[in-house]
Amino acid sequence: MTRRAVVVGIGHYLPERVVENAEFETSLDTTDEWIRTRSGIERRHFAAEGETTSDMAAKAAERALADAGLTAEDVDAIIVATSTADLTFPSAATMVQSKLGMTKGFAFDVQAVCAGFVYALSNANALIASGQASRVLVIGAETFSRIMDWTDRATCVLFGDGAGALLLEGQELAGTNKDRGILATDLNSDGRYKDLLYVDGGVSSTQSTGHLRMQGNQVFRHAVEKLASTANTALDRAGLSAADVDWIVPHQANIRIIQGTAKKMGLSMDNVVVTVQDHGNTSAASIPLALSVGKERGQIKEGDLIVTEAIGGGLAWGAVVLRW
């Protein structure tokens, strides 16, 4: 028998405000067509004034708990993947813990930018496999609208806000790749590429929040190769191959990256959950948002084999193979 981290609940939250591409035409030298053809994005959600990352994370967590038929008191730990926490400290995760009324267990943030949710899932899997926790809420939540340079058309049209949450539960299963739950993970980073995607502010450097800066063409060049490679590595660790995959649920950054990765893995876009058109790039929130929407649409069903992969600033990238 093997202790697996099995998904027992999922939920997401999107802010009320929807921003269509056309809204940017009044302030930037851009068009709806330009944005769509280069990114696949049609619209995104922006958090309301006063609405924080932990607010959205808590709402997504509440929906995941409701989906599982459980309460916060049934949870041992909370991990929030975010680069846009409410404050420098304490963690957004402890704020979510408070908002859920959870007074036991532990909570912490993981910061790996767009790869954050994959890193958080890997950490949660390790906590469950080692017996340190039985149930872990894993949340991706971001307010990237707060770090945009609204004069930079190459970046500010790409990002959105939102949150998604999974509840993982430890279950003793057969120990084969037919088990439900997380079957394998693969994490990577290479700090030589810091300048490709970063925020030009921080506590110890500028004492300011800063704005997102990106060399988009260079990020794209790294993304497809690294994403396909990490996905195949994770599948190999699980004793599986791309032919076994029911769904790729990728980080929703850019439709061209999503299409390129699927092609490199030899999979059809019919096997890919795509939400980038409606959410934009929500960084660490994009994968749990896509998983939740995929389940709502009826795409993702119990027993399906899923590969989820992401790359973000650092560069940091990785993949998780799980059976729903």
PDB file of C-alpha atoms in Angstrom:
ATOM      1  CA  MET A   1       0.000   0.000   0.000  1.00  0.00           C
ATOM      2  CA  THR A   2       1.121   3.568  -0.765  1.00  0.00           C
ATOM      3  CA  ARG A   3      -0.122   6.796   0.775  1.00  0.00           C
ATOM      4  CA  ARG A   4      -1.387   9.002  -2.055  1.00  0.00           C
ATOM      5  CA  ALA A   5      -2.479  12.654  -2.039  1.00  0.00           C
ATOM      6  CA  VAL A   6      -5.933  12.456  -3.662  1.00  0.00           C
ATOM      7  CA  VAL A   7      -8.035  15.405  -4.850  1.00  0.00           C
ATOM      8  CA  VAL A   8     -11.321  15.342  -2.910  1.00  0.00           C
ATOM      9  CA  GLY A   9     -12.506  18.916  -3.494  1.00  0.00           C
ATOM     10  CA  ILE A  10     -11.982  21.815  -5.893  1.00  0.00           C
ATOM     11  CA  GLY A  11     -13.226  25.366  -6.288  1.00  0.00           C
ATOM     12  CA  HIS A  12     -12.337  28.731  -7.759  1.00  0.00           C
ATOM     13  CA  TYR A  13     -13.127  32.406  -7.497  1.00  0.00           C
ATOM     14  CA  LEU A  14     -12.924  35.184 -10.092  1.00  0.00           C
ATOM     15  CA  PRO A  15     -13.390  38.885  -9.320  1.00  0.00           C
ATOM     16  CA  GLU A  16     -16.603  40.485 -10.549  1.00  0.00           C
ATOM     17  CA  ARG A  17     -14.954  42.975 -12.907  1.00  0.00           C
ATOM     18  CA  VAL A  18     -14.368  41.599 -16.410  1.00  0.00           C
ATOM     19  CA  VAL A  19     -12.016  43.563 -18.665  1.00  0.00           C
ATOM     20  CA  GLU A  20     -12.411  42.910 -22.390  1.00  0.00           C
ATOM     21  CA  ASN A  21      -9.476  43.506 -24.732  1.00  0.00           C
ATOM     22  CA  ALA A  22     -11.244  46.469 -26.294  1.00  0.00           C
ATOM     23  CA  GLU A  23     -10.979  48.361 -23.007  1.00  0.00           C
ATOM     24  CA  PHE A  24      -7.220  48.715 -23.545  1.00  0.00           C
ATOM     25  CA  GLU A  25      -7.694  50.377 -26.938  1.00  0.00           C
ATOM     26  CA  THR A  26      -8.533  53.709 -25.289  1.00  0.00           C
ATOM     27  CA  SER A  27      -5.239  53.960 -23.366  1.00  0.00           C
ATOM     28  CA  LEU A  28      -2.701  51.900 -25.348  1.00  0.00           C
ATOM     29  CA  ASP A  29      -1.520  51.485 -28.919  1.00  0.00           C
ATOM     30  CA  THR A  30      -3.158  48.075 -29.195  1.00  0.00           C
ATOM     31  CA  THR A  31      -6.273  46.343 -30.505  1.00  0.00           C
ATOM     32  CA  ASP A  32      -8.428  43.394 -29.583  1.00  0.00           C
ATOM     33  CA  GLU A  33      -7.119  41.577 -32.667  1.00  0.00           C
ATOM     34  CA  TRP A  34      -3.463  42.256 -31.744  1.00  0.00           C
ATOM     35  CA  ILE A  35      -3.952  40.811 -28.254  1.00  0.00           C
ATOM     36  CA  ARG A  36      -5.958  37.788 -29.424  1.00  0.00           C
ATOM     37  CA  THR A  37      -3.591  36.765 -32.202  1.00  0.00           C
ATOM     38  CA  ARG A  38      -0.473  36.998 -30.029  1.00  0.00           C
ATOM     39  CA  SER A  39      -1.826  35.496 -26.801  1.00  0.00           C
ATOM     40  CA  GLY A  40      -5.259  33.947 -27.290  1.00  0.00           C
ATOM     41  CA  ILE A  41      -6.577  36.202 -24.522  1.00  0.00           C
ATOM     42  CA  GLU A  42      -9.997  37.805 -24.995  1.00  0.00           C
ATOM     43  CA  ARG A  43     -10.750  39.024 -21.471  1.00  0.00           C
ATOM     44  CA  ARG A  44      -9.544  38.861 -17.878  1.00  0.00           C
ATOM     45  CA  HIS A  45     -10.813  39.639 -14.372  1.00  0.00           C
ATOM     46  CA  PHE A  46      -9.437  42.406 -12.137  1.00  0.00           C
ATOM     47  CA  ALA A  47      -9.854  42.502  -8.378  1.00  0.00           C
ATOM     48  CA  ALA A  48     -11.997  45.262  -6.939  1.00  0.00           C
ATOM     49  CA  GLU A  49     -10.490  48.083  -4.907  1.00  0.00           C
ATOM     50  CA  GLY A  50      -9.775  46.655  -1.456  1.00  0.00           C
ATOM     51  CA  GLU A  51     -10.117  43.047  -2.659  1.00  0.00           C
ATOM     52  CA  THR A  52      -6.925  41.178  -1.753  1.00  0.00           C
ATOM     53  CA  THR A  53      -5.194  37.954  -2.694  1.00  0.00           C
ATOM     54  CA  SER A  54      -6.154  36.336   0.618  1.00  0.00           C
ATOM     55  CA  ASP A  55      -9.813  37.366   0.121  1.00  0.00           C
ATOM     56  CA  MET A  56      -9.938  35.561  -3.208  1.00  0.00           C
ATOM     57  CA  ALA A  57      -7.957  32.582  -1.883  1.00  0.00           C
ATOM     58  CA  ALA A  58     -10.376  32.160   1.025  1.00  0.00           C
ATOM     59  CA  LYS A  59     -13.394  32.196  -1.303  1.00  0.00           C
ATOM     60  CA  ALA A  60     -11.841  29.557  -3.562  1.00  0.00           C
ATOM     61  CA  ALA A  61     -10.960  27.473  -0.488  1.00  0.00           C
ATOM     62  CA  GLU A  62     -14.520  27.670   0.830  1.00  0.00           C
ATOM     63  CA  ARG A  63     -15.795  26.320  -2.484  1.00  0.00           C
ATOM     64  CA  ALA A  64     -13.251  23.487  -2.483  1.00  0.00           C
ATOM     65  CA  LEU A  65     -14.278  22.533   1.056  1.00  0.00           C
ATOM     66  CA  ALA A  66     -17.957  22.608   0.081  1.00  0.00           C
ATOM     67  CA  ASP A  67     -17.190  20.417  -2.931  1.00  0.00           C
ATOM     68  CA  ALA A  68     -15.537  17.906  -0.587  1.00  0.00           C
ATOM     69  CA  GLY A  69     -18.333  18.081   1.992  1.00  0.00           C
ATOM     70  CA  LEU A  70     -15.811  19.074   4.661  1.00  0.00           C
ATOM     71  CA  THR A  71     -15.060  22.092   6.866  1.00  0.00           C
ATOM     72  CA  ALA A  72     -11.923  24.015   7.763  1.00  0.00           C
ATOM     73  CA  GLU A  73     -11.650  22.007  10.966  1.00  0.00           C
ATOM     74  CA  ASP A  74     -11.008  18.917   8.831  1.00  0.00           C
ATOM     75  CA  VAL A  75      -7.874  20.508   7.310  1.00  0.00           C
ATOM     76  CA  ASP A  76      -4.335  20.096   8.672  1.00  0.00           C
ATOM     77  CA  ALA A  77      -2.467  22.581   6.486  1.00  0.00           C
ATOM     78  CA  ILE A  78      -2.888  25.375   3.958  1.00  0.00           C
ATOM     79  CA  ILE A  79      -0.369  26.207   1.230  1.00  0.00           C
ATOM     80  CA  VAL A  80      -0.925  29.339  -0.848  1.00  0.00           C
ATOM     81  CA  ALA A  81       1.057  29.775  -4.044  1.00  0.00           C
ATOM     82  CA  THR A  82       1.328  33.490  -4.757  1.00  0.00           C
ATOM     83  CA  SER A  83       3.707  36.266  -5.761  1.00  0.00           C
ATOM     84  CA  THR A  84       1.232  38.972  -4.757  1.00  0.00           C
ATOM     85  CA  ALA A  85       0.506  38.400  -1.080  1.00  0.00           C
ATOM     86  CA  ASP A  86      -1.467  41.054   0.819  1.00  0.00           C
ATOM     87  CA  LEU A  87       1.531  42.098   2.916  1.00  0.00           C
ATOM     88  CA  THR A  88       5.277  41.462   3.037  1.00  0.00           C
ATOM     89  CA  PHE A  89       4.406  39.349   6.076  1.00  0.00           C
ATOM     90  CA  PRO A  90       2.592  37.485   7.520  1.00  0.00           C
ATOM     91  CA  SER A  91       1.819  34.969   4.792  1.00  0.00           C
ATOM     92  CA  ALA A  92      -1.375  35.064   2.778  1.00  0.00           C
ATOM     93  CA  ALA A  93      -1.893  31.471   3.903  1.00  0.00           C
ATOM     94  CA  THR A  94      -2.204  32.433   7.569  1.00  0.00           C
ATOM     95  CA  MET A  95      -4.706  35.132   6.568  1.00  0.00           C
ATOM     96  CA  VAL A  96      -6.726  32.482   4.720  1.00  0.00           C
ATOM     97  CA  GLN A  97      -6.471  30.257   7.788  1.00  0.00           C
ATOM     98  CA  SER A  98      -8.037  33.035   9.867  1.00  0.00           C
ATOM     99  CA  LYS A  99     -10.740  33.818   7.303  1.00  0.00           C
ATOM    100  CA  LEU A 100     -11.759  30.150   7.203  1.00  0.00           C
ATOM    101  CA  GLY A 101     -11.978  30.041  11.013  1.00  0.00           C
ATOM    102  CA  MET A 102      -9.263  27.379  11.190  1.00  0.00           C
ATOM    103  CA  THR A 103      -7.442  27.494  14.540  1.00  0.00           C
ATOM    104  CA  LYS A 104      -5.211  24.415  14.290  1.00  0.00           C
ATOM    105  CA  GLY A 105      -2.621  23.087  11.885  1.00  0.00           C
ATOM    106  CA  PHE A 106      -0.223  25.272   9.930  1.00  0.00           C
ATOM    107  CA  ALA A 107      -0.151  27.538   6.871  1.00  0.00           C
ATOM    108  CA  PHE A 108       2.547  28.976   4.627  1.00  0.00           C
ATOM    109  CA  ASP A 109       3.101  30.573   1.221  1.00  0.00           C
ATOM    110  CA  VAL A 110       5.122  29.260  -1.720  1.00  0.00           C
ATOM    111  CA  GLN A 111       6.581  31.774  -4.197  1.00  0.00           C
ATOM    112  CA  ALA A 112       7.631  30.399  -7.563  1.00  0.00           C
ATOM    113  CA  VAL A 113       5.671  32.887  -9.677  1.00  0.00           C
ATOM    114  CA  CYS A 114       3.710  31.136 -12.461  1.00  0.00           C
ATOM    115  CA  ALA A 115       5.142  27.744 -11.437  1.00  0.00           C
ATOM    116  CA  GLY A 116       3.972  28.328  -7.863  1.00  0.00           C
ATOM    117  CA  PHE A 117       0.991  25.992  -7.914  1.00  0.00           C
ATOM    118  CA  VAL A 118       3.066  23.083  -9.218  1.00  0.00           C
ATOM    119  CA  TYR A 119       5.599  23.729  -6.440  1.00  0.00           C
ATOM    120  CA  ALA A 120       2.785  23.948  -3.873  1.00  0.00           C
ATOM    121  CA  LEU A 121       1.257  20.666  -5.057  1.00  0.00           C
ATOM    122  CA  SER A 122       4.647  18.979  -4.761  1.00  0.00           C
ATOM    123  CA  ASN A 123       5.076  20.289  -1.214  1.00  0.00           C
ATOM    124  CA  ALA A 124       1.579  19.180  -0.237  1.00  0.00           C
ATOM    125  CA  ASN A 125       2.212  15.742  -1.706  1.00  0.00           C
ATOM    126  CA  ALA A 126       5.378  15.407   0.374  1.00  0.00           C
ATOM    127  CA  LEU A 127       3.559  16.452   3.566  1.00  0.00           C
ATOM    128  CA  ILE A 128       0.846  13.877   2.960  1.00  0.00           C
ATOM    129  CA  ALA A 129       3.171  11.072   1.843  1.00  0.00           C
ATOM    130  CA  SER A 130       5.347  11.565   4.938  1.00  0.00           C
ATOM    131  CA  GLY A 131       2.352  11.549   7.284  1.00  0.00           C
ATOM    132  CA  GLN A 132       2.849  15.125   8.479  1.00  0.00           C
ATOM    133  CA  ALA A 133      -0.644  16.027   7.246  1.00  0.00           C
ATOM    134  CA  SER A 134      -3.777  14.160   6.229  1.00  0.00           C
ATOM    135  CA  ARG A 135      -5.624  16.948   4.431  1.00  0.00           C
ATOM    136  CA  VAL A 136      -4.000  19.963   2.768  1.00  0.00           C
ATOM    137  CA  LEU A 137      -5.669  22.896   1.052  1.00  0.00           C
ATOM    138  CA  VAL A 138      -3.515  23.943  -1.908  1.00  0.00           C
ATOM    139  CA  ILE A 139      -4.431  27.356  -3.263  1.00  0.00           C
ATOM    140  CA  GLY A 140      -3.146  29.502  -6.106  1.00  0.00           C
ATOM    141  CA  ALA A 141      -4.178  33.153  -5.843  1.00  0.00           C
ATOM    142  CA  GLU A 142      -2.915  36.337  -7.474  1.00  0.00           C
ATOM    143  CA  THR A 143      -3.641  40.048  -7.913  1.00  0.00           C
ATOM    144  CA  PHE A 144      -1.215  40.723 -10.768  1.00  0.00           C
ATOM    145  CA  SER A 145      -3.252  43.782 -11.737  1.00  0.00           C
ATOM    146  CA  ARG A 146      -1.494  45.508  -8.822  1.00  0.00           C
ATOM    147  CA  ILE A 147       1.996  45.107 -10.346  1.00  0.00           C
ATOM    148  CA  MET A 148       1.283  46.080 -13.940  1.00  0.00           C
ATOM    149  CA  ASP A 149       2.914  48.963 -15.777  1.00  0.00           C
ATOM    150  CA  TRP A 150      -0.167  50.275 -17.575  1.00  0.00           C
ATOM    151  CA  THR A 151       1.994  51.961 -20.229  1.00  0.00           C
ATOM    152  CA  ASP A 152       3.620  48.673 -21.320  1.00  0.00           C
ATOM    153  CA  ARG A 153       1.329  47.074 -23.875  1.00  0.00           C
ATOM    154  CA  ALA A 154       3.563  43.990 -24.084  1.00  0.00           C
ATOM    155  CA  THR A 155       2.712  42.945 -20.517  1.00  0.00           C
ATOM    156  CA  CYS A 156      -0.291  44.736 -19.029  1.00  0.00           C
ATOM    157  CA  VAL A 157      -2.790  43.173 -21.450  1.00  0.00           C
ATOM    158  CA  LEU A 158      -1.707  39.631 -20.579  1.00  0.00           C
ATOM    159  CA  PHE A 159      -2.426  39.256 -16.877  1.00  0.00           C
ATOM    160  CA  GLY A 160      -5.492  38.855 -14.685  1.00  0.00           C
ATOM    161  CA  ASP A 161      -6.562  38.134 -11.110  1.00  0.00           C
ATOM    162  CA  GLY A 162      -8.238  35.129  -9.520  1.00  0.00           C
ATOM    163  CA  ALA A 163      -7.881  32.108  -7.268  1.00  0.00           C
ATOM    164  CA  GLY A 164      -8.311  28.350  -7.382  1.00  0.00           C
ATOM    165  CA  ALA A 165      -8.074  25.709  -4.653  1.00  0.00           C
ATOM    166  CA  LEU A 166      -7.714  21.945  -4.342  1.00  0.00           C
ATOM    167  CA  LEU A 167      -8.234  19.883  -1.210  1.00  0.00           C
ATOM    168  CA  LEU A 168      -5.855  16.927  -1.074  1.00  0.00           C
ATOM    169  CA  GLU A 169      -6.474  13.972   1.245  1.00  0.00           C
ATOM    170  CA  GLY A 170      -4.113  11.157   2.170  1.00  0.00           C
ATOM    171  CA  GLN A 171      -5.455   7.735   1.165  1.00  0.00           C
ATOM    172  CA  GLU A 172      -3.827   4.303   1.360  1.00  0.00           C
ATOM    173  CA  LEU A 173      -3.941   2.857  -2.154  1.00  0.00           C
ATOM    174  CA  ALA A 174      -2.416  -0.018  -4.110  1.00  0.00           C
ATOM    175  CA  GLY A 175       0.802   1.761  -5.055  1.00  0.00           C
ATOM    176  CA  THR A 176       0.448   1.437  -8.836  1.00  0.00           C
ATOM    177  CA  ASN A 177       0.059   4.110 -11.483  1.00  0.00           C
ATOM    178  CA  LYS A 178      -3.624   3.203 -11.629  1.00  0.00           C
ATOM    179  CA  ASP A 179      -4.073   4.841  -8.203  1.00  0.00           C
ATOM    180  CA  ARG A 180      -5.950   8.080  -7.858  1.00  0.00           C
ATOM    181  CA  GLY A 181      -3.957  11.056  -6.571  1.00  0.00           C
ATOM    182  CA  ILE A 182      -0.540  12.522  -7.265  1.00  0.00           C
ATOM    183  CA  LEU A 183       1.644   9.914  -8.967  1.00  0.00           C
ATOM    184  CA  ALA A 184       4.816  11.908  -9.723  1.00  0.00           C
ATOM    185  CA  THR A 185       6.287  15.403  -9.669  1.00  0.00           C
ATOM    186  CA  ASP A 186       9.240  17.182 -11.290  1.00  0.00           C
ATOM    187  CA  LEU A 187      10.600  20.576 -10.201  1.00  0.00           C
ATOM    188  CA  ASN A 188      13.336  22.699 -11.783  1.00  0.00           C
ATOM    189  CA  SER A 189      14.830  26.175 -11.678  1.00  0.00           C
ATOM    190  CA  ASP A 190      17.718  28.090 -13.231  1.00  0.00           C
ATOM    191  CA  GLY A 191      18.500  31.481 -11.726  1.00  0.00           C
ATOM    192  CA  ARG A 192      20.674  32.540 -14.658  1.00  0.00           C
ATOM    193  CA  TYR A 193      17.482  33.637 -16.393  1.00  0.00           C
ATOM    194  CA  LYS A 194      16.244  36.087 -13.751  1.00  0.00           C
ATOM    195  CA  ASP A 195      16.201  39.036 -16.136  1.00  0.00           C
ATOM    196  CA  LEU A 196      13.750  37.373 -18.532  1.00  0.00           C
ATOM    197  CA  LEU A 197      10.801  37.790 -16.152  1.00  0.00           C
ATOM    198  CA  TYR A 198      10.874  39.737 -12.900  1.00  0.00           C
ATOM    199  CA  VAL A 199       9.362  42.588 -10.888  1.00  0.00           C
ATOM    200  CA  ASP A 200      11.609  45.634 -10.527  1.00  0.00           C
ATOM    201  CA  GLY A 201      10.779  46.242  -6.864  1.00  0.00           C
ATOM    202  CA  GLY A 202      11.221  44.543  -3.521  1.00  0.00           C
ATOM    203  CA  VAL A 203      11.726  45.000   0.197  1.00  0.00           C
ATOM    204  CA  SER A 204      15.528  44.796   0.369  1.00  0.00           C
ATOM    205  CA  SER A 205      16.300  46.416  -2.993  1.00  0.00           C
ATOM    206  CA  THR A 206      13.910  49.299  -3.640  1.00  0.00           C
ATOM    207  CA  GLN A 207      11.474  49.328  -0.698  1.00  0.00           C
ATOM    208  CA  SER A 208       8.685  49.503  -3.279  1.00  0.00           C
ATOM    209  CA  THR A 209       6.327  47.078  -4.986  1.00  0.00           C
ATOM    210  CA  GLY A 210       7.647  47.630  -8.504  1.00  0.00           C
ATOM    211  CA  HIS A 211       6.232  46.519 -11.852  1.00  0.00           C
ATOM    212  CA  LEU A 212       6.410  43.332 -13.885  1.00  0.00           C
ATOM    213  CA  ARG A 213       9.086  43.263 -16.613  1.00  0.00           C
ATOM    214  CA  MET A 214       9.304  40.532 -19.242  1.00  0.00           C
ATOM    215  CA  GLN A 215      11.294  39.629 -22.325  1.00  0.00           C
ATOM    216  CA  GLY A 216       8.390  37.800 -23.924  1.00  0.00           C
ATOM    217  CA  ASN A 217      10.197  36.309 -26.916  1.00  0.00           C
ATOM    218  CA  GLN A 218      12.913  34.843 -24.709  1.00  0.00           C
ATOM    219  CA  VAL A 219      10.408  33.409 -22.240  1.00  0.00           C
ATOM    220  CA  PHE A 220       8.526  31.797 -25.127  1.00  0.00           C
ATOM    221  CA  ARG A 221      11.747  30.265 -26.445  1.00  0.00           C
ATOM    222  CA  HIS A 222      12.392  28.547 -23.120  1.00  0.00           C
ATOM    223  CA  ALA A 223       8.779  27.683 -22.319  1.00  0.00           C
ATOM    224  CA  VAL A 224       7.790  25.064 -24.884  1.00  0.00           C
ATOM    225  CA  GLU A 225      10.969  23.004 -24.582  1.00  0.00           C
ATOM    226  CA  LYS A 226      11.111  23.128 -20.785  1.00  0.00           C
ATOM    227  CA  LEU A 227       7.392  22.444 -20.297  1.00  0.00           C
ATOM    228  CA  ALA A 228       7.335  19.420 -22.603  1.00  0.00           C
ATOM    229  CA  SER A 229      10.521  18.107 -20.997  1.00  0.00           C
ATOM    230  CA  THR A 230       9.304  18.417 -17.405  1.00  0.00           C
ATOM    231  CA  ALA A 231       5.937  16.872 -18.285  1.00  0.00           C
ATOM    232  CA  ASN A 232       7.605  13.878 -19.930  1.00  0.00           C
ATOM    233  CA  THR A 233      10.020  13.499 -16.998  1.00  0.00           C
ATOM    234  CA  ALA A 234       7.132  13.393 -14.510  1.00  0.00           C
ATOM    235  CA  LEU A 235       5.264  10.883 -16.674  1.00  0.00           C
ATOM    236  CA  ASP A 236       8.362   8.693 -16.894  1.00  0.00           C
ATOM    237  CA  ARG A 237       8.719   8.755 -13.101  1.00  0.00           C
ATOM    238  CA  ALA A 238       5.146   7.470 -12.869  1.00  0.00           C
ATOM    239  CA  GLY A 239       5.854   4.721 -15.395  1.00  0.00           C
ATOM    240  CA  LEU A 240       3.574   6.377 -17.925  1.00  0.00           C
ATOM    241  CA  SER A 241       3.848   8.158 -21.277  1.00  0.00           C
ATOM    242  CA  ALA A 242       2.059  10.928 -23.156  1.00  0.00           C
ATOM    243  CA  ALA A 243      -0.138   8.294 -24.782  1.00  0.00           C
ATOM    244  CA  ASP A 244      -1.682   7.583 -21.356  1.00  0.00           C
ATOM    245  CA  VAL A 245      -2.687  11.202 -20.748  1.00  0.00           C
ATOM    246  CA  ASP A 246      -6.365  12.169 -20.777  1.00  0.00           C
ATOM    247  CA  TRP A 247      -5.821  15.882 -20.131  1.00  0.00           C
ATOM    248  CA  ILE A 248      -3.010  18.377 -20.093  1.00  0.00           C
ATOM    249  CA  VAL A 249      -3.977  21.220 -17.769  1.00  0.00           C
ATOM    250  CA  PRO A 250      -1.208  23.726 -18.438  1.00  0.00           C
ATOM    251  CA  HIS A 251      -0.350  27.079 -16.978  1.00  0.00           C
ATOM    252  CA  GLN A 252      -2.542  29.444 -18.964  1.00  0.00           C
ATOM    253  CA  ALA A 253      -0.014  32.023 -20.156  1.00  0.00           C
ATOM    254  CA  ASN A 254      -0.314  32.130 -23.920  1.00  0.00           C
ATOM    255  CA  ILE A 255      -2.219  29.971 -26.408  1.00  0.00           C
ATOM    256  CA  ARG A 256       0.891  29.625 -28.593  1.00  0.00           C
ATOM    257  CA  ILE A 257       2.882  28.147 -25.708  1.00  0.00           C
ATOM    258  CA  ILE A 258      -0.015  25.827 -24.854  1.00  0.00           C
ATOM    259  CA  GLN A 259      -0.305  24.660 -28.468  1.00  0.00           C
ATOM    260  CA  GLY A 260       3.452  24.290 -28.875  1.00  0.00           C
ATOM    261  CA  THR A 261       3.804  22.185 -25.729  1.00  0.00           C
ATOM    262  CA  ALA A 262       0.950  19.856 -26.702  1.00  0.00           C
ATOM    263  CA  LYS A 263       2.454  19.402 -30.164  1.00  0.00           C
ATOM    264  CA  LYS A 264       5.905  18.661 -28.753  1.00  0.00           C
ATOM    265  CA  MET A 265       4.337  16.016 -26.498  1.00  0.00           C
ATOM    266  CA  GLY A 266       2.492  14.498 -29.471  1.00  0.00           C
ATOM    267  CA  LEU A 267      -0.944  15.306 -28.082  1.00  0.00           C
ATOM    268  CA  SER A 268      -3.955  16.923 -29.691  1.00  0.00           C
ATOM    269  CA  MET A 269      -5.428  20.197 -28.443  1.00  0.00           C
ATOM    270  CA  ASP A 270      -8.561  18.105 -27.864  1.00  0.00           C
ATOM    271  CA  ASN A 271      -6.673  16.780 -24.824  1.00  0.00           C
ATOM    272  CA  VAL A 272      -5.913  20.230 -23.411  1.00  0.00           C
ATOM    273  CA  VAL A 273      -8.024  22.253 -20.971  1.00  0.00           C
ATOM    274  CA  VAL A 274      -7.839  25.872 -22.175  1.00  0.00           C
ATOM    275  CA  THR A 275      -9.098  28.865 -20.182  1.00  0.00           C
ATOM    276  CA  VAL A 276      -6.572  31.540 -21.168  1.00  0.00           C
ATOM    277  CA  GLN A 277      -9.161  33.251 -23.383  1.00  0.00           C
ATOM    278  CA  ASP A 278     -11.343  34.075 -20.371  1.00  0.00           C
ATOM    279  CA  HIS A 279      -8.820  34.528 -17.550  1.00  0.00           C
ATOM    280  CA  GLY A 280      -5.591  35.766 -19.119  1.00  0.00           C
ATOM    281  CA  ASN A 281      -2.424  34.808 -17.264  1.00  0.00           C
ATOM    282  CA  THR A 282      -3.308  34.535 -13.572  1.00  0.00           C
ATOM    283  CA  SER A 283       0.154  33.225 -12.645  1.00  0.00           C
ATOM    284  CA  ALA A 284      -0.028  30.701  -9.770  1.00  0.00           C
ATOM    285  CA  ALA A 285      -3.841  30.748  -9.911  1.00  0.00           C
ATOM    286  CA  SER A 286      -4.105  29.634 -13.533  1.00  0.00           C
ATOM    287  CA  ILE A 287      -3.752  25.866 -13.067  1.00  0.00           C
ATOM    288  CA  PRO A 288      -6.273  25.433 -10.225  1.00  0.00           C
ATOM    289  CA  LEU A 289      -8.655  27.781 -12.070  1.00  0.00           C
ATOM    290  CA  ALA A 290      -8.344  25.632 -15.198  1.00  0.00           C
ATOM    291  CA  LEU A 291      -8.788  22.396 -13.223  1.00  0.00           C
ATOM    292  CA  SER A 292     -11.924  23.749 -11.580  1.00  0.00           C
ATOM    293  CA  VAL A 293     -13.387  25.057 -14.836  1.00  0.00           C
ATOM    294  CA  GLY A 294     -12.457  21.804 -16.570  1.00  0.00           C
ATOM    295  CA  LYS A 295     -14.402  19.862 -13.973  1.00  0.00           C
ATOM    296  CA  GLU A 296     -17.363  22.254 -14.265  1.00  0.00           C
ATOM    297  CA  ARG A 297     -17.406  21.806 -18.042  1.00  0.00           C
ATOM    298  CA  GLY A 298     -17.529  18.039 -17.631  1.00  0.00           C
ATOM    299  CA  GLN A 299     -14.132  17.576 -19.254  1.00  0.00           C
ATOM    300  CA  ILE A 300     -12.294  16.218 -16.200  1.00  0.00           C
ATOM    301  CA  LYS A 301     -13.790  13.071 -14.679  1.00  0.00           C
ATOM    302  CA  GLU A 302     -12.777  10.687 -11.919  1.00  0.00           C
ATOM    303  CA  GLY A 303     -10.050   8.315 -13.088  1.00  0.00           C
ATOM    304  CA  ASP A 304      -8.685  10.679 -15.749  1.00  0.00           C
ATOM    305  CA  LEU A 305      -4.901  10.978 -15.968  1.00  0.00           C
ATOM    306  CA  ILE A 306      -3.852  14.620 -15.853  1.00  0.00           C
ATOM    307  CA  VAL A 307      -0.528  16.327 -16.460  1.00  0.00           C
ATOM    308  CA  THR A 308      -0.208  19.880 -15.246  1.00  0.00           C
ATOM    309  CA  GLU A 309       2.871  21.963 -16.031  1.00  0.00           C
ATOM    310  CA  ALA A 310       4.041  25.556 -15.616  1.00  0.00           C
ATOM    311  CA  ILE A 311       6.985  27.883 -16.042  1.00  0.00           C
ATOM    312  CA  GLY A 312       7.544  31.269 -14.433  1.00  0.00           C
ATOM    313  CA  GLY A 313      10.061  33.813 -13.263  1.00  0.00           C
ATOM    314  CA  GLY A 314      13.336  32.476 -11.957  1.00  0.00           C
ATOM    315  CA  LEU A 315      13.179  30.718 -14.264  1.00  0.00           C
ATOM    316  CA  ALA A 316      11.268  28.058 -12.342  1.00  0.00           C
ATOM    317  CA  TRP A 317       9.293  25.247 -13.937  1.00  0.00           C
ATOM    318  CA  GLY A 318       7.816  21.852 -13.182  1.00  0.00           C
ATOM    319  CA  ALA A 319       5.053  19.317 -13.677  1.00  0.00           C
ATOM    320  CA  VAL A 320       2.721  17.097 -11.679  1.00  0.00           C
ATOM    321  CA  VAL A 321       1.092  13.866 -12.873  1.00  0.00           C
ATOM    322  CA  LEU A 322      -2.100  12.959 -11.061  1.00  0.00           C
ATOM    323  CA  ARG A 323      -5.117  10.747 -11.506  1.00  0.00           C
ATOM    324  CA  TRP A 324      -8.367  12.543 -10.760  1.00  0.00           C
TER     325      TRP A 324
END
